[in-house]
Coordinates of C-alpha atoms in Angstrom, one line a residue:
M801 CA 74.3 23.2 58.4
S802 CA 74.4 22.0 54.8
N803 CA 74.6 18.2 53.7
P804 CA 75.0 17.6 50.2
G805 CA 74.2 13.9 50.6
N806 CA 70.7 14.3 51.6
P807 CA 69.1 16.6 49.8
Q808 CA 65.8 17.1 52.3
Q809 CA 68.4 18.3 54.4
D810 CA 70.1 20.5 52.6
L811 CA 66.6 22.1 51.5
L812 CA 66.0 22.4 54.6
A813 CA 69.1 24.1 55.3
K814 CA 69.0 26.6 52.8
A815 CA 65.2 27.4 53.6
L816 CA 66.1 28.3 57.1
A817 CA 69.0 30.4 55.8
S818 CA 67.2 32.5 53.4
V819 CA 64.1 33.4 55.9
A820 CA 63.4 36.8 56.4
N821 CA 62.9 36.1 60.0
A822 CA 65.5 36.0 62.3
I823 CA 66.5 32.4 63.4
F824 CA 68.9 31.0 66.1
I825 CA 69.5 27.6 67.0
A826 CA 70.7 27.0 70.6
D827 CA 71.7 23.5 71.9
E828 CA 70.5 21.6 75.0
A829 CA 72.8 24.0 77.5
G830 CA 71.9 27.6 75.8
K831 CA 74.1 28.1 73.8
I832 CA 73.8 29.3 69.9
V833 CA 75.0 27.0 67.7
W834 CA 73.5 27.9 64.5
I835 CA 72.1 31.7 63.2
N836 CA 70.5 32.9 59.8
D837 CA 71.7 35.8 57.7
A838 CA 68.6 37.6 58.8
F839 CA 69.2 37.4 62.4
S840 CA 72.8 39.2 62.0
R841 CA 71.2 41.8 60.0
L842 CA 68.3 42.4 63.1
S843 CA 71.0 42.3 65.4
G844 CA 74.0 43.4 63.9
F845 CA 75.9 39.8 65.8
S846 CA 77.8 38.0 63.2
A847 CA 78.0 33.9 64.1
E848 CA 81.5 34.2 65.1
D849 CA 80.6 37.0 67.4
V850 CA 77.6 34.7 68.8
I851 CA 78.0 31.2 68.3
G852 CA 79.2 29.4 71.6
C853 CA 77.4 32.4 73.7
T854 CA 73.6 31.9 75.3
P855 CA 70.8 34.5 73.7
A856 CA 72.1 36.3 77.4
I857 CA 74.1 38.7 74.4
L858 CA 70.8 39.8 73.6
N859 CA 69.4 40.6 76.7
S860 CA 68.3 44.8 77.1
G861 CA 67.6 45.3 80.4
K862 CA 64.0 45.8 80.2
H863 CA 63.0 41.9 81.0
G864 CA 63.5 41.4 85.0
A865 CA 64.7 38.0 86.3
A866 CA 61.3 36.4 86.7
F867 CA 60.9 36.9 82.9
Y868 CA 63.1 35.1 81.7
T869 CA 63.1 32.4 84.6
Q870 CA 59.3 31.7 83.0
L871 CA 60.9 31.8 79.7
W872 CA 63.4 28.7 80.5
R873 CA 61.0 26.7 82.4
T874 CA 58.2 26.9 79.9
I875 CA 60.8 25.0 77.0
L876 CA 62.9 23.1 79.6
A877 CA 59.4 21.6 79.8
G878 CA 59.0 20.6 76.7
N879 CA 56.6 23.4 75.4
V880 CA 56.9 26.3 73.2
W881 CA 57.1 29.7 74.5
Q882 CA 56.1 32.7 72.3
G883 CA 55.9 36.3 73.6
E884 CA 57.5 40.2 73.0
I885 CA 61.0 40.2 73.7
V886 CA 63.1 43.7 73.8
D887 CA 66.6 42.7 72.6
Q888 CA 69.9 44.9 72.2
K889 CA 71.2 44.9 69.5
K890 CA 75.8 45.0 68.9
D891 CA 75.3 49.1 68.5
G892 CA 73.6 49.1 71.7
S893 CA 70.3 50.3 70.3
L894 CA 67.1 48.2 71.0
Y895 CA 64.6 46.1 69.2
T896 CA 61.4 44.6 70.0
V897 CA 60.6 40.9 68.6
D898 CA 57.8 38.6 68.3
E899 CA 59.6 35.3 69.4
I900 CA 58.6 32.1 69.4
I901 CA 61.3 29.4 71.1
T902 CA 60.7 25.4 70.6
P903 CA 62.4 22.8 71.8
L904 CA 63.4 20.2 69.4
F905 CA 63.5 16.7 70.4
N906 CA 65.4 13.4 69.3
E907 CA 64.3 9.8 68.6
Y908 CA 64.4 8.9 72.6
G909 CA 62.2 12.4 73.3
V910 CA 65.0 14.2 74.6
I911 CA 65.6 17.6 74.0
T912 CA 68.7 18.5 72.0
H913 CA 68.1 22.1 71.0
F914 CA 65.7 25.2 71.0
I915 CA 65.2 27.2 67.9
A916 CA 63.8 30.4 68.1
I917 CA 61.8 32.7 65.7
Q918 CA 61.7 36.2 65.7
H919 CA 59.8 38.9 64.0
D920 CA 60.4 42.3 64.3
I921 CA 57.8 44.1 65.4
T922 CA 60.1 47.4 66.3
Q923 CA 58.4 49.5 63.5
R924 CA 54.9 48.6 64.8
K925 CA 55.5 48.8 68.2
Q926 CA 57.2 52.4 67.7
E927 CA 54.6 53.7 65.7
S928 CA 51.4 52.3 68.0
E929 CA 53.5 54.3 71.1
R930 CA 53.4 57.3 68.8
E931 CA 49.6 56.6 68.5
H932 CA 49.2 56.5 71.8
H933 CA 51.4 59.7 73.1
L934 CA 49.1 61.7 70.1
A935 CA 45.8 60.1 71.6
Y936 CA 47.2 61.3 75.1
H937 CA 49.1 64.4 74.5
D938 CA 48.5 68.1 73.7
V939 CA 50.4 68.3 70.1
L940 CA 51.3 71.9 70.6
T941 CA 53.2 71.8 74.5
G942 CA 53.6 68.3 74.7
L943 CA 51.5 68.2 77.6
P944 CA 48.8 65.4 79.2
N945 CA 45.5 66.0 76.9
R946 CA 42.3 66.4 78.9
L947 CA 41.8 62.5 78.4
S948 CA 45.1 61.7 80.3
F949 CA 44.5 64.1 82.6
L950 CA 41.5 62.6 83.5
D951 CA 43.0 58.9 83.4
L952 CA 45.5 60.1 85.9
Q953 CA 43.0 62.1 88.4
Q954 CA 41.0 59.4 88.7
Q955 CA 44.1 57.3 89.7
A956 CA 45.4 60.1 91.9
I957 CA 41.5 59.7 93.4
S958 CA 41.6 55.8 93.9
D959 CA 44.8 56.1 95.4
A960 CA 43.6 59.2 98.1
R961 CA 40.4 57.2 99.0
R962 CA 43.1 54.1 100.0
T963 CA 45.2 56.8 102.1
Q964 CA 42.7 59.6 102.9
H965 CA 44.3 61.8 101.5
M966 CA 43.4 65.1 99.9
I967 CA 43.6 65.8 96.2
A968 CA 43.4 69.0 94.6
T969 CA 42.4 70.1 90.7
L970 CA 43.3 73.4 89.2
F971 CA 41.4 74.6 86.0
V972 CA 43.5 77.5 84.5
D973 CA 42.2 80.0 82.4
L974 CA 44.1 82.6 80.6
D975 CA 43.1 86.5 80.8
Q976 CA 43.5 88.8 77.3
F977 CA 44.5 85.5 75.6
K978 CA 42.0 86.0 72.5
P979 CA 43.7 90.0 71.8
V980 CA 46.9 88.5 71.2
N981 CA 45.6 85.8 69.0
D982 CA 43.5 88.2 67.0
R983 CA 46.4 91.2 67.1
F984 CA 48.9 89.1 66.7
G985 CA 47.7 86.0 64.6
H986 CA 47.4 82.1 65.5
P987 CA 51.0 81.5 65.6
M988 CA 52.2 83.7 67.7
G989 CA 49.3 82.4 70.1
D990 CA 50.3 78.9 69.9
Q991 CA 54.2 80.1 70.6
L992 CA 52.9 81.9 73.9
L993 CA 50.8 78.6 74.4
V994 CA 54.4 77.1 74.3
A995 CA 55.5 79.3 77.2
V996 CA 52.5 78.9 79.2
A997 CA 52.9 75.5 79.3
E998 CA 56.9 75.8 80.4
R999 CA 56.4 78.2 82.8
L1000 CA 53.4 76.4 84.4
R1001 CA 55.8 73.0 84.3
A1002 CA 58.6 75.1 86.2
A1003 CA 56.2 76.2 88.5
V1004 CA 54.4 72.6 90.3
R1005 CA 56.6 70.0 91.7
Q1006 CA 58.2 66.9 89.9
S1007 CA 54.7 64.3 91.2
D1008 CA 52.1 67.1 89.9
V1009 CA 50.4 67.0 86.4
V1010 CA 49.9 69.9 83.8
A1011 CA 47.6 69.5 81.4
R1012 CA 46.3 71.5 78.3
F1013 CA 42.7 71.0 77.5
G1014 CA 42.7 73.0 74.1
G1015 CA 42.8 76.7 73.6
D1016 CA 43.6 78.4 76.4
E1017 CA 43.2 76.0 79.2
F1018 CA 45.5 74.4 81.0
A1019 CA 44.5 72.1 84.1
V1020 CA 47.1 71.1 87.3
L1021 CA 46.6 68.2 89.4
L1022 CA 48.0 68.0 92.9
A1023 CA 48.1 64.6 94.8
K1024 CA 48.5 63.2 98.2
L1025 CA 48.1 67.1 99.2
P1026 CA 48.3 67.6 103.2
D1027 CA 46.4 70.6 103.1
P1028 CA 44.3 73.2 101.4
E1029 CA 46.3 76.0 101.4
V1030 CA 49.0 73.9 99.3
A1031 CA 46.5 74.7 96.3
S1032 CA 45.8 78.0 97.2
A1033 CA 49.7 79.0 97.7
L1034 CA 50.1 77.1 94.0
A1035 CA 47.5 78.9 92.6
R1036 CA 49.0 82.7 93.8
K1037 CA 52.6 81.6 92.6
L1038 CA 50.9 80.5 89.0
L1039 CA 49.3 83.9 89.2
H1040 CA 52.4 85.8 90.2
S1041 CA 54.7 83.7 87.1
L1042 CA 52.2 84.3 84.5
S1043 CA 51.7 88.1 85.1
R1044 CA 54.9 88.3 84.4
P1045 CA 55.5 89.6 80.9
F1046 CA 56.1 87.0 77.6
V1047 CA 58.6 88.0 75.2
V1048 CA 57.7 86.3 71.7
R1049 CA 59.4 87.2 68.5
G1050 CA 60.7 90.0 70.3
Q1051 CA 57.1 91.0 71.1
K1052 CA 56.1 91.8 75.0
L1053 CA 53.2 90.0 75.8
N1054 CA 51.2 90.5 78.8
I1055 CA 48.2 87.9 79.8
G1056 CA 46.5 86.9 82.9
A1057 CA 45.0 83.5 84.0
S1058 CA 41.8 82.6 86.3
I1059 CA 42.3 79.9 88.4
G1060 CA 39.5 77.6 90.0
I1061 CA 40.6 75.0 93.1
A1062 CA 38.5 71.7 93.9
I1063 CA 39.6 70.1 96.1
Y1064 CA 38.9 65.8 96.6
P1065 CA 36.6 65.0 98.4
A1066 CA 34.9 67.9 99.4
A1067 CA 34.6 69.4 95.8
G1068 CA 33.4 65.6 94.3
N1069 CA 34.1 62.3 94.1
D1070 CA 34.9 61.2 91.0
A1071 CA 37.5 62.8 87.5
E1072 CA 34.6 64.5 86.4
A1073 CA 33.0 66.1 88.7
L1074 CA 36.1 67.5 90.4
L1075 CA 37.4 68.9 87.1
M1076 CA 33.2 70.4 86.4
N1077 CA 33.7 71.8 89.8
A1078 CA 37.2 73.5 89.2
D1079 CA 35.7 74.9 85.7
K1080 CA 32.8 76.6 87.5
A1081 CA 35.0 77.9 90.3
M1082 CA 37.2 78.8 87.5
Y1083 CA 34.3 81.2 86.0
E1084 CA 33.8 82.6 89.5
A1085 CA 37.0 83.7 89.3
K1086 CA 36.9 85.0 85.9
C1087 CA 33.3 86.6 86.6
Q1088 CA 35.3 88.8 89.1
G1089 CA 37.7 90.6 86.9
G1090 CA 40.1 87.5 86.4
N1091 CA 43.5 87.9 87.8
S1092 CA 42.6 85.7 90.6
Y1093 CA 41.4 82.3 92.0
H1094 CA 38.5 81.1 93.3
V1095 CA 38.2 78.0 96.0
Y1096 CA 35.3 75.8 95.3
D1097 CA 32.5 75.2 98.0
T1098 CA 29.0 73.9 98.3
V1099 CA 27.9 77.2 97.4
L1100 CA 28.5 76.7 93.7
T1101 CA 26.4 73.4 94.3
Q1102 CA 23.2 75.4 96.1
D1103 CA 23.5 78.0 92.8
V1104 CA 23.7 75.1 89.8
G1105 CA 20.5 73.7 91.8
T1106 CA 22.1 70.0 92.9
E1107 CA 19.5 67.5 94.4
S1108 CA 21.5 66.6 97.4
P1109 CA 21.7 68.8 100.5
V1110 CA 23.8 71.7 100.8
P1111 CA 25.2 72.6 104.4
A1112 CA 25.6 75.7 105.7
A1113 CA 29.0 76.9 104.5
P1114 CA 31.1 80.5 104.4
P1115 CA 31.1 81.8 101.2
M1116 CA 33.4 81.0 97.9
E1117 CA 36.6 82.5 98.4
Q1118 CA 37.7 85.0 95.8
H1119 CA 41.6 85.8 96.1
R1120 CA 43.8 88.5 94.0
P1121 CA 47.4 87.6 94.6
A1122 CA 49.3 90.6 97.0
N1123 CA 51.3 93.2 95.3
R1124 CA 54.2 91.9 92.9

């Protein structure tokens, strides 16, 4: 692009070549005719690699055909397009850019070229994703945390309203965890919690959600429940799994769990209510000596003095697993 006979054009060419942002210029057919050094550093492609190619050489597969159709429709109409694009480097790795594509016109108002300026935001996006992950996940186990669980539970409730399905929330509180912490210390207790998380994940369906709320409290979300007995069966399975000894740092550790079950819609119409009632049912199981599960019913509502009328209902079920 350098033109020694025209100082202004030469200055412009040097400026474009030297700026920190990646820049490429394509002709009216979309074929790349020029790139700057920053583009090569960012993408890994040299001028020889891309001159004569379309920007499709950068496609990462992260955007559908509709995305690119809208982009081209915008710039072919003579308008500026701006947005985030995930591109693919020459080595196959992905990077994210904030890109502005501007049409260039000749003296007759006809589009002759497009200039694309890319600002690399990969690191910023990664940091944002890490912050989001930390906000919605338990640091120790990597499981969703309470905030994430409530969001997912509310989504499941919204779906259940449309499809007339039930969902179940299981509140799991470990028995005999505190003595482990007191005797062996928090590092041992943390490793035990990680092992508990792994067993819970292994026991549920892929579509189910396992979360940790902190301490020794976990929760499980079952969406599109065909029958309440499915939740009870899972509770028995979890009790059986958690009753098997854990071996941490060569030490055999025996714990158990108390589990409360709340079924939507009978036990609550929103995420907070459903979780609160599962928690109440869990405490009923713990008050009976632990290593058991309870299914929430309106008897508990009566106990806590709800203002709504309480229909007649059988006593809350209290269950212990069969001999294992």
